[in-house]
Amino acid sequence: MKAFVVRQYAHPSKISLTLDAPEPMQAKDTILVDVYSAGLNFFDILQAQGKHQSKPPFPFILGSEFAGVVVPGQVFPPGCPFKPGDRVFGSAPGCFAERVAARIDNLEPMPDTLSFDQAAGLYVTYPTSFEALDGRAKVQPGEWVLVTAAAGGVGIAAVQIAKALGAKVIAACSSSKLQVVRDWGRPDAVVDYTADGWQKQILHLTAGHGVDVVYDPVGRVRESLKCIAWNGRVLIVGFAGGTIESIPMNLVLLKNISLVGIHWGPYQEHDPERKREVWRRLLQLLAENRLPPVLYPTVFTLDTVVDGLAELEARKTFGKVVMRVRDCAPPGASAKL
Ligand SMILES: NC(=O)c1ccc[n+]([C@@H]2O[C@H](COP(=O)([O-])OP(=O)(O)OC[C@H]3O[C@@H](n4cnc5c(N)ncnc54)[C@H](OP(=O)(O)O)[C@@H]3O)[C@@H](O)[C@H]2O)c1
């Protein structure tokens, strides 16, 4: 099968596609899924170079999230909720390939309303943002929420989810991406955080109150403390800007601030019940079309995945960047595959 195989650590631009990679083997609690679309992440660029803590043994196939169709003619683990031909999406290492072995507890059924491209990039971004805002910061209707890097994968999901929770949302991102956030996130206001004094705009928008919650996947915490309200909560989501900030703790003390971490990946291990609850609520919101997935307009393929990763690395993209691995089957026609 075609797959993006890493044989030694290298920048993705130095790796070429393998045309005859072996088919994946089924392991305990996994099922085989034909990959239709896969999501691209910064994580993939780091992992290919050995710069991420997740270091599978060589050779390994890149990729972590995808959507596809359950392969017929395989042995299903006891209690498996999926059957041949089901459309599923989820997370599995090695999904930059035509077929992958995926753990059943890392798969969800695909809502009928979504295409494979739309579903391929949902599995990490939406629950991360939902749990951050709902579970960790306990956002209340009417509160002000500031989302930084609001046009990125987790950022745009956070804008949509904060609105769905009834918050008043200010989306901050670089100037070229403001319109995307307006169109897809429908925030109450947008702010260009590359402009000097952007925090003053936020104080003005909130009539001097400041924001109750900051959702930060990029590394703008210290700057955001200039426009946070008394008793504010700051969600530490990621470091897309490349630097892990050091925060003077007197700033945290002065306004009664809570710094709150969110690490969604280990929920399966530490709190599987909450993971199920988050997905129950997300699947409902997705089925109601209240969280429209935002796709970067260029859809890549296994042959051009390197170009997609390069655009991601160059900070050119917005929403989710995906690649199409196989042509889409018509909805419901999966039994033929
Ligand atoms: N905590 C968790 O469980 C969890 C889960 C998923 C992801 N994350 C983390 O969240 C962060 C964002 O992930 P994502 O999927 O939203 O990424 P993404 O789609 O690539 O978006 C990142 C955004 O960050 C901004 N940015 C600022 N400086 C940048 C730089 N030097 N390089 C690249 N982007 C830069 C860009 O927006 P502007 O151009 O508008 O500034 C970009 O849109 C990552 O660090 C990721 O590891 C954490």
GROMACS .gro file of C-alpha atoms and ligand atoms in nm:
model
  385
    1MET     CA    1   0.000   0.000   0.000
    2LYS     CA    2   0.100   0.366  -0.034
    3ALA     CA    3   0.224   0.517   0.294
    4PHE     CA    4   0.440   0.799   0.425
    5VAL     CA    5   0.709   0.589   0.593
    6VAL     CA    6   0.982   0.737   0.815
    7ARG     CA    7   1.297   0.519   0.807
    8GLN     CA    8   1.527   0.767   0.981
    9TYR     CA    9   1.464   1.108   1.136
   10ALA     CA   10   1.444   1.376   0.870
   11HIS     CA   11   1.245   1.684   0.778
   12PRO     CA   12   0.930   1.568   0.591
   13SER     CA   13   1.052   1.749   0.276
   14LYS     CA   14   1.340   1.496   0.263
   15ILE     CA   15   1.111   1.190   0.282
   16SER     CA   16   0.953   1.036  -0.025
   17LEU     CA   17   0.633   0.835  -0.043
   18THR     CA   18   0.663   0.455  -0.016
   19LEU     CA   19   0.450   0.276  -0.275
   20ASP     CA   20   0.479  -0.080  -0.140
   21ALA     CA   21   0.458  -0.048   0.240
   22PRO     CA   22   0.324  -0.362   0.413
   23GLU     CA   23  -0.041  -0.363   0.518
   24PRO     CA   24  -0.091  -0.296   0.891
   25MET     CA   25  -0.131  -0.593   1.127
   26GLN     CA   26  -0.429  -0.606   1.361
   27ALA     CA   27  -0.321  -0.583   1.728
   28LYS     CA   28  -0.525  -0.626   2.048
   29ASP     CA   29  -0.836  -0.404   2.056
   30THR     CA   30  -0.776  -0.266   1.707
   31ILE     CA   31  -0.968  -0.288   1.382
   32LEU     CA   32  -0.852  -0.228   1.026
   33VAL     CA   33  -0.986   0.085   0.860
   34ASP     CA   34  -0.942   0.206   0.502
   35VAL     CA   35  -0.823   0.566   0.530
   36TYR     CA   36  -1.014   0.815   0.313
   37SER     CA   37  -0.882   1.142   0.456
   38ALA     CA   38  -0.622   1.232   0.717
   39GLY     CA   39  -0.555   1.547   0.921
   40LEU     CA   40  -0.214   1.717   0.911
   41ASN     CA   41  -0.063   1.848   1.234
   42PHE     CA   42   0.248   2.031   1.348
   43PHE     CA   43   0.309   1.722   1.560
   44ASP     CA   44   0.377   1.525   1.237
   45ILE     CA   45   0.658   1.762   1.138
   46LEU     CA   46   0.818   1.728   1.481
   47GLN     CA   47   0.774   1.350   1.495
   48ALA     CA   48   0.936   1.295   1.153
   49GLN     CA   49   1.245   1.475   1.282
   50GLY     CA   50   1.257   1.302   1.622
   51LYS     CA   51   1.172   1.632   1.794
   52HIS     CA   52   0.857   1.505   1.968
   53GLN     CA   53   0.840   1.290   2.282
   54SER     CA   54   0.647   1.026   2.085
   55LYS     CA   55   0.923   0.826   1.910
   56PRO     CA   56   0.796   0.500   1.753
   57PRO     CA   57   1.062   0.248   1.645
   58PHE     CA   58   1.178   0.267   1.279
   59PRO     CA   59   1.032   0.224   1.030
   60PHE     CA   60   0.708   0.396   1.124
   61ILE     CA   61   0.429   0.559   0.928
   62LEU     CA   62   0.350   0.922   1.003
   63GLY     CA   63   0.000   1.055   1.078
   64SER     CA   64  -0.227   1.064   1.380
   65GLU     CA   65  -0.590   1.149   1.287
   66PHE     CA   66  -0.811   1.032   1.004
   67ALA     CA   67  -1.154   0.932   0.874
   68GLY     CA   68  -1.233   0.615   0.685
   69VAL     CA   69  -1.435   0.297   0.640
   70VAL     CA   70  -1.413  -0.023   0.848
   71VAL     CA   71  -1.262  -0.305   0.639
   72PRO     CA   72  -1.479  -0.616   0.585
   73GLY     CA   73  -1.356  -0.971   0.645
   74GLN     CA   74  -1.158  -0.908   0.963
   75VAL     CA   75  -1.195  -1.048   1.316
   76PHE     CA   76  -1.360  -0.790   1.543
   77PRO     CA   77  -1.251  -0.759   1.908
   78PRO     CA   78  -1.520  -0.855   2.166
   79GLY     CA   79  -1.759  -0.566   2.233
   80CYS     CA   80  -1.651  -0.375   1.920
   81PRO     CA   81  -1.929  -0.126   1.839
   82PHE     CA   82  -1.832  -0.107   1.469
   83LYS     CA   83  -1.910  -0.337   1.177
   84PRO     CA   84  -1.775  -0.372   0.824
   85GLY     CA   85  -1.851  -0.069   0.608
   86ASP     CA   86  -1.909   0.173   0.899
   87ARG     CA   87  -1.778   0.525   0.845
   88VAL     CA   88  -1.557   0.620   1.140
   89PHE     CA   89  -1.312   0.892   1.238
   90GLY     CA   90  -1.050   0.903   1.507
   91SER     CA   91  -0.689   0.880   1.598
   92ALA     CA   92  -0.435   0.613   1.505
   93PRO     CA   93  -0.060   0.634   1.464
   94GLY     CA   94   0.038   0.560   1.104
   95CYS     CA   95  -0.270   0.690   0.927
   96PHE     CA   96  -0.079   0.864   0.644
   97ALA     CA   97  -0.145   0.541   0.456
   98GLU     CA   98  -0.419   0.366   0.261
   99ARG     CA   99  -0.508   0.142   0.558
  100VAL     CA  100  -0.449   0.166   0.934
  101ALA     CA  101  -0.504  -0.047   1.245
  102ALA     CA  102  -0.694   0.175   1.493
  103ARG     CA  103  -0.781   0.113   1.859
  104ILE     CA  104  -1.159   0.091   1.892
  105ASP     CA  105  -1.161   0.329   2.189
  106ASN     CA  106  -0.998   0.593   1.969
  107LEU     CA  107  -1.274   0.584   1.705
  108GLU     CA  108  -1.614   0.751   1.681
  109PRO     CA  109  -1.896   0.695   1.431
  110MET     CA  110  -1.899   0.962   1.160
  111PRO     CA  111  -2.206   1.184   1.167
  112ASP     CA  112  -2.398   1.155   0.837
  113THR     CA  113  -2.372   1.530   0.794
  114LEU     CA  114  -1.993   1.519   0.750
  115SER     CA  115  -1.761   1.429   0.462
  116PHE     CA  116  -1.442   1.231   0.518
  117ASP     CA  117  -1.236   1.550   0.471
  118GLN     CA  118  -1.441   1.731   0.736
  119ALA     CA  119  -1.426   1.443   0.985
  120ALA     CA  120  -1.052   1.375   0.940
  121GLY     CA  121  -0.944   1.674   1.148
  122LEU     CA  122  -1.201   1.666   1.429
  123TYR     CA  123  -1.076   1.403   1.666
  124VAL     CA  124  -0.815   1.610   1.849
  125THR     CA  125  -0.915   1.973   1.803
  126TYR     CA  126  -1.282   1.971   1.904
  127PRO     CA  127  -1.263   1.764   2.227
  128THR     CA  128  -0.952   1.956   2.334
  129SER     CA  129  -1.135   2.286   2.300
  130PHE     CA  130  -1.460   2.154   2.448
  131GLU     CA  131  -1.294   2.007   2.756
  132ALA     CA  132  -1.076   2.315   2.801
  133LEU     CA  133  -1.370   2.556   2.799
  134ASP     CA  134  -1.641   2.342   2.956
  135GLY     CA  135  -1.456   2.096   3.180
  136ARG     CA  136  -1.150   2.297   3.287
  137ALA     CA  137  -1.249   2.666   3.277
  138LYS     CA  138  -1.621   2.603   3.338
  139VAL     CA  139  -1.724   2.882   3.103
  140GLN     CA  140  -2.065   3.027   3.189
  141PRO     CA  141  -2.319   3.185   2.954
  142GLY     CA  142  -2.253   3.559   2.923
  143GLU     CA  143  -1.885   3.540   3.021
  144TRP     CA  144  -1.621   3.699   2.799
  145VAL     CA  145  -1.381   3.448   2.639
  146LEU     CA  146  -1.067   3.549   2.448
  147VAL     CA  147  -0.934   3.288   2.202
  148THR     CA  148  -0.580   3.346   2.070
  149ALA     CA  149  -0.456   3.189   1.742
  150ALA     CA  150  -0.829   3.178   1.671
  151ALA     CA  151  -0.793   3.076   1.305
  152GLY     CA  152  -0.588   2.764   1.382
  153GLY     CA  153  -0.722   2.411   1.428
  154VAL     CA  154  -0.794   2.420   1.800
  155GLY     CA  155  -0.857   2.797   1.797
  156ILE     CA  156  -1.147   2.801   1.552
  157ALA     CA  157  -1.300   2.502   1.732
  158ALA     CA  158  -1.271   2.698   2.059
  159VAL     CA  159  -1.447   3.001   1.909
  160GLN     CA  160  -1.739   2.787   1.787
  161ILE     CA  161  -1.765   2.591   2.112
  162ALA     CA  162  -1.744   2.900   2.336
  163LYS     CA  163  -2.032   3.051   2.133
  164ALA     CA  164  -2.228   2.725   2.168
  165LEU     CA  165  -2.175   2.746   2.547
  166GLY     CA  166  -2.331   3.093   2.544
  167ALA     CA  167  -2.014   3.296   2.600
  168LYS     CA  168  -1.931   3.633   2.441
  169VAL     CA  169  -1.624   3.560   2.232
  170ILE     CA  170  -1.333   3.775   2.115
  171ALA     CA  171  -1.118   3.600   1.855
  172ALA     CA  172  -0.756   3.714   1.818
  173CYS     CA  173  -0.529   3.613   1.531
  174SER     CA  174  -0.303   3.765   1.265
  175SER     CA  175  -0.460   4.014   1.026
  176SER     CA  176  -0.478   3.793   0.714
  177LYS     CA  177  -0.692   3.537   0.898
  178LEU     CA  178  -0.949   3.769   1.062
  179GLN     CA  179  -1.209   3.717   0.790
  180VAL     CA  180  -1.190   3.338   0.817
  181VAL     CA  181  -1.262   3.359   1.188
  182ARG     CA  182  -1.549   3.602   1.132
  183ASP     CA  183  -1.706   3.376   0.867
  184TRP     CA  184  -1.663   3.041   1.041
  185GLY     CA  185  -1.653   3.119   1.412
  186ARG     CA  186  -1.908   3.402   1.429
  187PRO     CA  187  -1.737   3.558   1.735
  188ASP     CA  188  -1.870   3.876   1.892
  189ALA     CA  189  -1.551   4.059   1.790
  190VAL     CA  190  -1.218   3.995   1.621
  191VAL     CA  191  -0.883   4.154   1.708
  192ASP     CA  192  -0.552   4.152   1.520
  193TYR     CA  193  -0.305   4.046   1.787
  194THR     CA  194  -0.007   4.146   1.575
  195ALA     CA  195  -0.105   4.513   1.621
  196ASP     CA  196   0.045   4.712   1.909
  197GLY     CA  197  -0.187   4.764   2.204
  198TRP     CA  198  -0.442   4.501   2.097
  199GLN     CA  199  -0.528   4.443   2.463
  200LYS     CA  200  -0.667   4.800   2.484
  201GLN     CA  201  -0.919   4.709   2.214
  202ILE     CA  202  -1.029   4.418   2.428
  203LEU     CA  203  -1.068   4.635   2.738
  204HIS     CA  204  -1.274   4.874   2.526
  205LEU     CA  205  -1.492   4.591   2.385
  206THR     CA  206  -1.561   4.459   2.735
  207ALA     CA  207  -1.632   4.807   2.876
  208GLY     CA  208  -1.326   4.786   3.101
  209HIS     CA  209  -1.422   4.451   3.255
  210GLY     CA  210  -1.164   4.243   3.065
  211VAL     CA  211  -1.207   3.880   2.959
  212ASP     CA  212  -1.310   3.614   3.211
  213VAL     CA  213  -1.133   3.333   3.027
  214VAL     CA  214  -0.827   3.327   2.800
  215TYR     CA  215  -0.789   3.022   2.573
  216ASP     CA  216  -0.425   3.019   2.457
  217PRO     CA  217  -0.278   2.759   2.215
  218VAL     CA  218   0.008   2.982   2.097
  219GLY     CA  219   0.200   3.146   2.383
  220ARG     CA  220   0.027   3.480   2.441
  221VAL     CA  221  -0.049   3.435   2.810
  222ARG     CA  222   0.171   3.711   2.947
  223GLU     CA  223   0.030   3.963   2.697
  224SER     CA  224  -0.328   3.849   2.763
  225LEU     CA  225  -0.295   3.915   3.136
  226LYS     CA  226  -0.313   4.286   3.045
  227CYS     CA  227  -0.678   4.244   2.948
  228ILE     CA  228  -0.800   3.971   3.182
  229ALA     CA  229  -1.072   4.033   3.441
  230TRP     CA  230  -1.047   3.987   3.818
  231ASN     CA  231  -1.084   3.613   3.895
  232GLY     CA  232  -0.990   3.531   3.532
  233ARG     CA  233  -0.897   3.180   3.419
  234VAL     CA  234  -0.621   3.115   3.164
  235LEU     CA  235  -0.626   2.791   2.966
  236ILE     CA  236  -0.279   2.669   2.870
  237VAL     CA  237  -0.345   2.473   2.550
  238GLY     CA  238  -0.023   2.482   2.349
  239PHE     CA  239   0.287   2.662   2.231
  240ALA     CA  240   0.238   2.703   1.855
  241GLY     CA  241   0.458   3.013   1.864
  242GLY     CA  242   0.753   2.791   1.952
  243THR     CA  243   0.834   2.933   2.296
  244ILE     CA  244   0.719   2.815   2.637
  245GLU     CA  245   0.645   3.132   2.830
  246SER     CA  246   0.768   3.219   3.177
  247ILE     CA  247   0.498   3.412   3.362
  248PRO     CA  248   0.584   3.651   3.647
  249MET     CA  249   0.374   3.507   3.929
  250ASN     CA  250   0.301   3.849   4.076
  251LEU     CA  251   0.074   3.908   3.772
  252VAL     CA  252  -0.115   3.591   3.858
  253LEU     CA  253  -0.152   3.697   4.219
  254LEU     CA  254  -0.259   4.055   4.152
  255LYS     CA  255  -0.584   3.973   3.970
  256ASN     CA  256  -0.669   3.644   4.144
  257ILE     CA  257  -0.590   3.450   3.826
  258SER     CA  258  -0.614   3.072   3.778
  259LEU     CA  259  -0.373   2.912   3.529
  260VAL     CA  260  -0.537   2.592   3.404
  261GLY     CA  261  -0.371   2.323   3.192
  262ILE     CA  262  -0.547   2.097   2.943
  263HIS     CA  263  -0.396   1.780   2.796
  264TRP     CA  264  -0.665   1.595   2.607
  265GLY     CA  265  -0.465   1.294   2.480
  266PRO     CA  266  -0.437   1.109   2.815
  267TYR     CA  267  -0.812   1.136   2.899
  268GLN     CA  268  -0.864   0.781   2.766
  269GLU     CA  269  -0.627   0.659   3.036
  270HIS     CA  270  -0.714   0.897   3.322
  271ASP     CA  271  -1.081   0.979   3.274
  272PRO     CA  272  -1.248   0.762   3.006
  273GLU     CA  273  -1.595   0.846   3.140
  274ARG     CA  274  -1.540   1.218   3.084
  275LYS     CA  275  -1.401   1.142   2.736
  276ARG     CA  276  -1.728   0.960   2.650
  277GLU     CA  277  -1.934   1.251   2.789
  278VAL     CA  278  -1.736   1.508   2.588
  279TRP     CA  279  -1.789   1.305   2.269
  280ARG     CA  280  -2.159   1.256   2.344
  281ARG     CA  281  -2.205   1.631   2.365
  282LEU     CA  282  -1.982   1.706   2.065
  283LEU     CA  283  -2.155   1.452   1.838
  284GLN     CA  284  -2.486   1.613   1.929
  285LEU     CA  285  -2.358   1.964   1.844
  286LEU     CA  286  -2.204   1.832   1.519
  287ALA     CA  287  -2.529   1.660   1.419
  288GLU     CA  288  -2.710   1.991   1.479
  289ASN     CA  289  -2.459   2.162   1.244
  290ARG     CA  290  -2.356   2.398   1.525
  291LEU     CA  291  -1.985   2.322   1.483
  292PRO     CA  292  -1.913   2.345   1.108
  293PRO     CA  293  -1.562   2.202   1.051
  294VAL     CA  294  -1.331   2.459   0.890
  295LEU     CA  295  -1.106   2.323   0.615
  296TYR     CA  296  -0.805   2.491   0.459
  297PRO     CA  297  -0.907   2.519   0.093
  298THR     CA  298  -0.618   2.318  -0.054
  299VAL     CA  299  -0.682   1.949   0.006
  300PHE     CA  300  -0.354   1.756  -0.024
  301THR     CA  301  -0.293   1.390  -0.118
  302LEU     CA  302  -0.039   1.127  -0.015
  303ASP     CA  303   0.170   1.250  -0.311
  304THR     CA  304   0.156   1.615  -0.196
  305VAL     CA  305   0.142   1.577   0.183
  306VAL     CA  306   0.490   1.727   0.208
  307ASP     CA  307   0.355   2.052   0.056
  308GLY     CA  308   0.074   2.057   0.311
  309LEU     CA  309   0.313   2.012   0.601
  310ALA     CA  310   0.533   2.291   0.458
  311GLU     CA  311   0.238   2.534   0.447
  312LEU     CA  312   0.148   2.439   0.804
  313GLU     CA  313   0.505   2.497   0.916
  314ALA     CA  314   0.517   2.834   0.739
  315ARG     CA  315   0.205   2.949   0.936
  316LYS     CA  316   0.014   2.998   0.610
  317THR     CA  317  -0.281   2.775   0.691
  318PHE     CA  318  -0.604   2.817   0.882
  319GLY     CA  319  -0.864   2.572   1.013
  320LYS     CA  320  -0.771   2.208   0.956
  321VAL     CA  321  -0.534   2.102   0.681
  322VAL     CA  322  -0.631   1.762   0.541
  323MET     CA  323  -0.521   1.522   0.271
  324ARG     CA  324  -0.745   1.292   0.071
  325VAL     CA  325  -0.607   0.940   0.059
  326ARG     CA  326  -0.886   0.774  -0.143
  327ASP     CA  327  -1.172   0.916  -0.341
  328CYS     CA  328  -1.489   0.952  -0.137
  329ALA     CA  329  -1.745   0.675  -0.143
  330PRO     CA  330  -2.102   0.801  -0.153
  331PRO     CA  331  -2.255   0.813   0.198
  332GLY     CA  332  -2.403   0.475   0.292
  333ALA     CA  333  -2.229   0.293   0.007
  334SER     CA  334  -1.951   0.172   0.229
  335ALA     CA  335  -2.064  -0.195   0.226
  336LYS     CA  336  -1.943  -0.212  -0.137
  337LEU     CA  337  -1.586  -0.130  -0.036
  338LIG     N1  338  -0.338   2.063   2.499
  338LIG     C1  339  -0.382   1.975   2.413
  338LIG     O1  340  -0.437   1.869   2.449
  338LIG     C2  341  -0.365   2.008   2.267
  338LIG     C3  342  -0.442   1.942   2.170
  338LIG     C4  343  -0.423   1.980   2.036
  338LIG     C5  344  -0.329   2.077   2.002
  338LIG     N2  345  -0.255   2.135   2.100
  338LIG     C6  346  -0.155   2.237   2.070
  338LIG     O2  347  -0.219   2.356   2.031
  338LIG     C7  348  -0.132   2.431   1.946
  338LIG     C8  349  -0.209   2.476   1.823
  338LIG     O3  350  -0.250   2.361   1.749
  338LIG     P1  351  -0.334   2.379   1.615
  338LIG     O4  352  -0.370   2.242   1.570
  338LIG     O5  353  -0.442   2.478   1.635
  338LIG     O6  354  -0.223   2.441   1.520
  338LIG     P2  355  -0.242   2.522   1.385
  338LIG     O7  356  -0.369   2.483   1.318
  338LIG     O8  357  -0.115   2.509   1.312
  338LIG     O9  358  -0.262   2.673   1.434
  338LIG     C9  359  -0.162   2.738   1.506
  338LIG    C10  360  -0.184   2.889   1.494
  338LIG    O10  361  -0.085   2.948   1.576
  338LIG    C11  362  -0.049   3.073   1.524
  338LIG     N3  363   0.097   3.089   1.526
  338LIG    C12  364   0.162   3.190   1.587
  338LIG     N4  365   0.292   3.177   1.576
  338LIG    C13  366   0.314   3.066   1.503
  338LIG    C14  367   0.429   3.000   1.459
  338LIG     N5  368   0.552   3.047   1.486
  338LIG     N6  369   0.415   2.887   1.384
  338LIG    C15  370   0.294   2.837   1.358
  338LIG     N7  371   0.178   2.895   1.401
  338LIG    C16  372   0.189   3.009   1.473
  338LIG    C17  373  -0.101   3.078   1.380
  338LIG    O11  374  -0.204   3.177   1.377
  338LIG     P3  375  -0.174   3.332   1.347
  338LIG    O12  376  -0.100   3.336   1.216
  338LIG    O13  377  -0.309   3.389   1.342
  338LIG    O14  378  -0.090   3.380   1.462
  338LIG    C18  379  -0.165   2.943   1.355
  338LIG    O15  380  -0.289   2.955   1.290
  338LIG    C19  381  -0.013   2.341   1.914
  338LIG    O16  382   0.094   2.378   1.996
  338LIG    C20  383  -0.063   2.202   1.953
  338LIG    O17  384   0.043   2.117   1.992
  338LIG    C21  385  -0.271   2.103   2.231
   0.00000   0.00000   0.00000
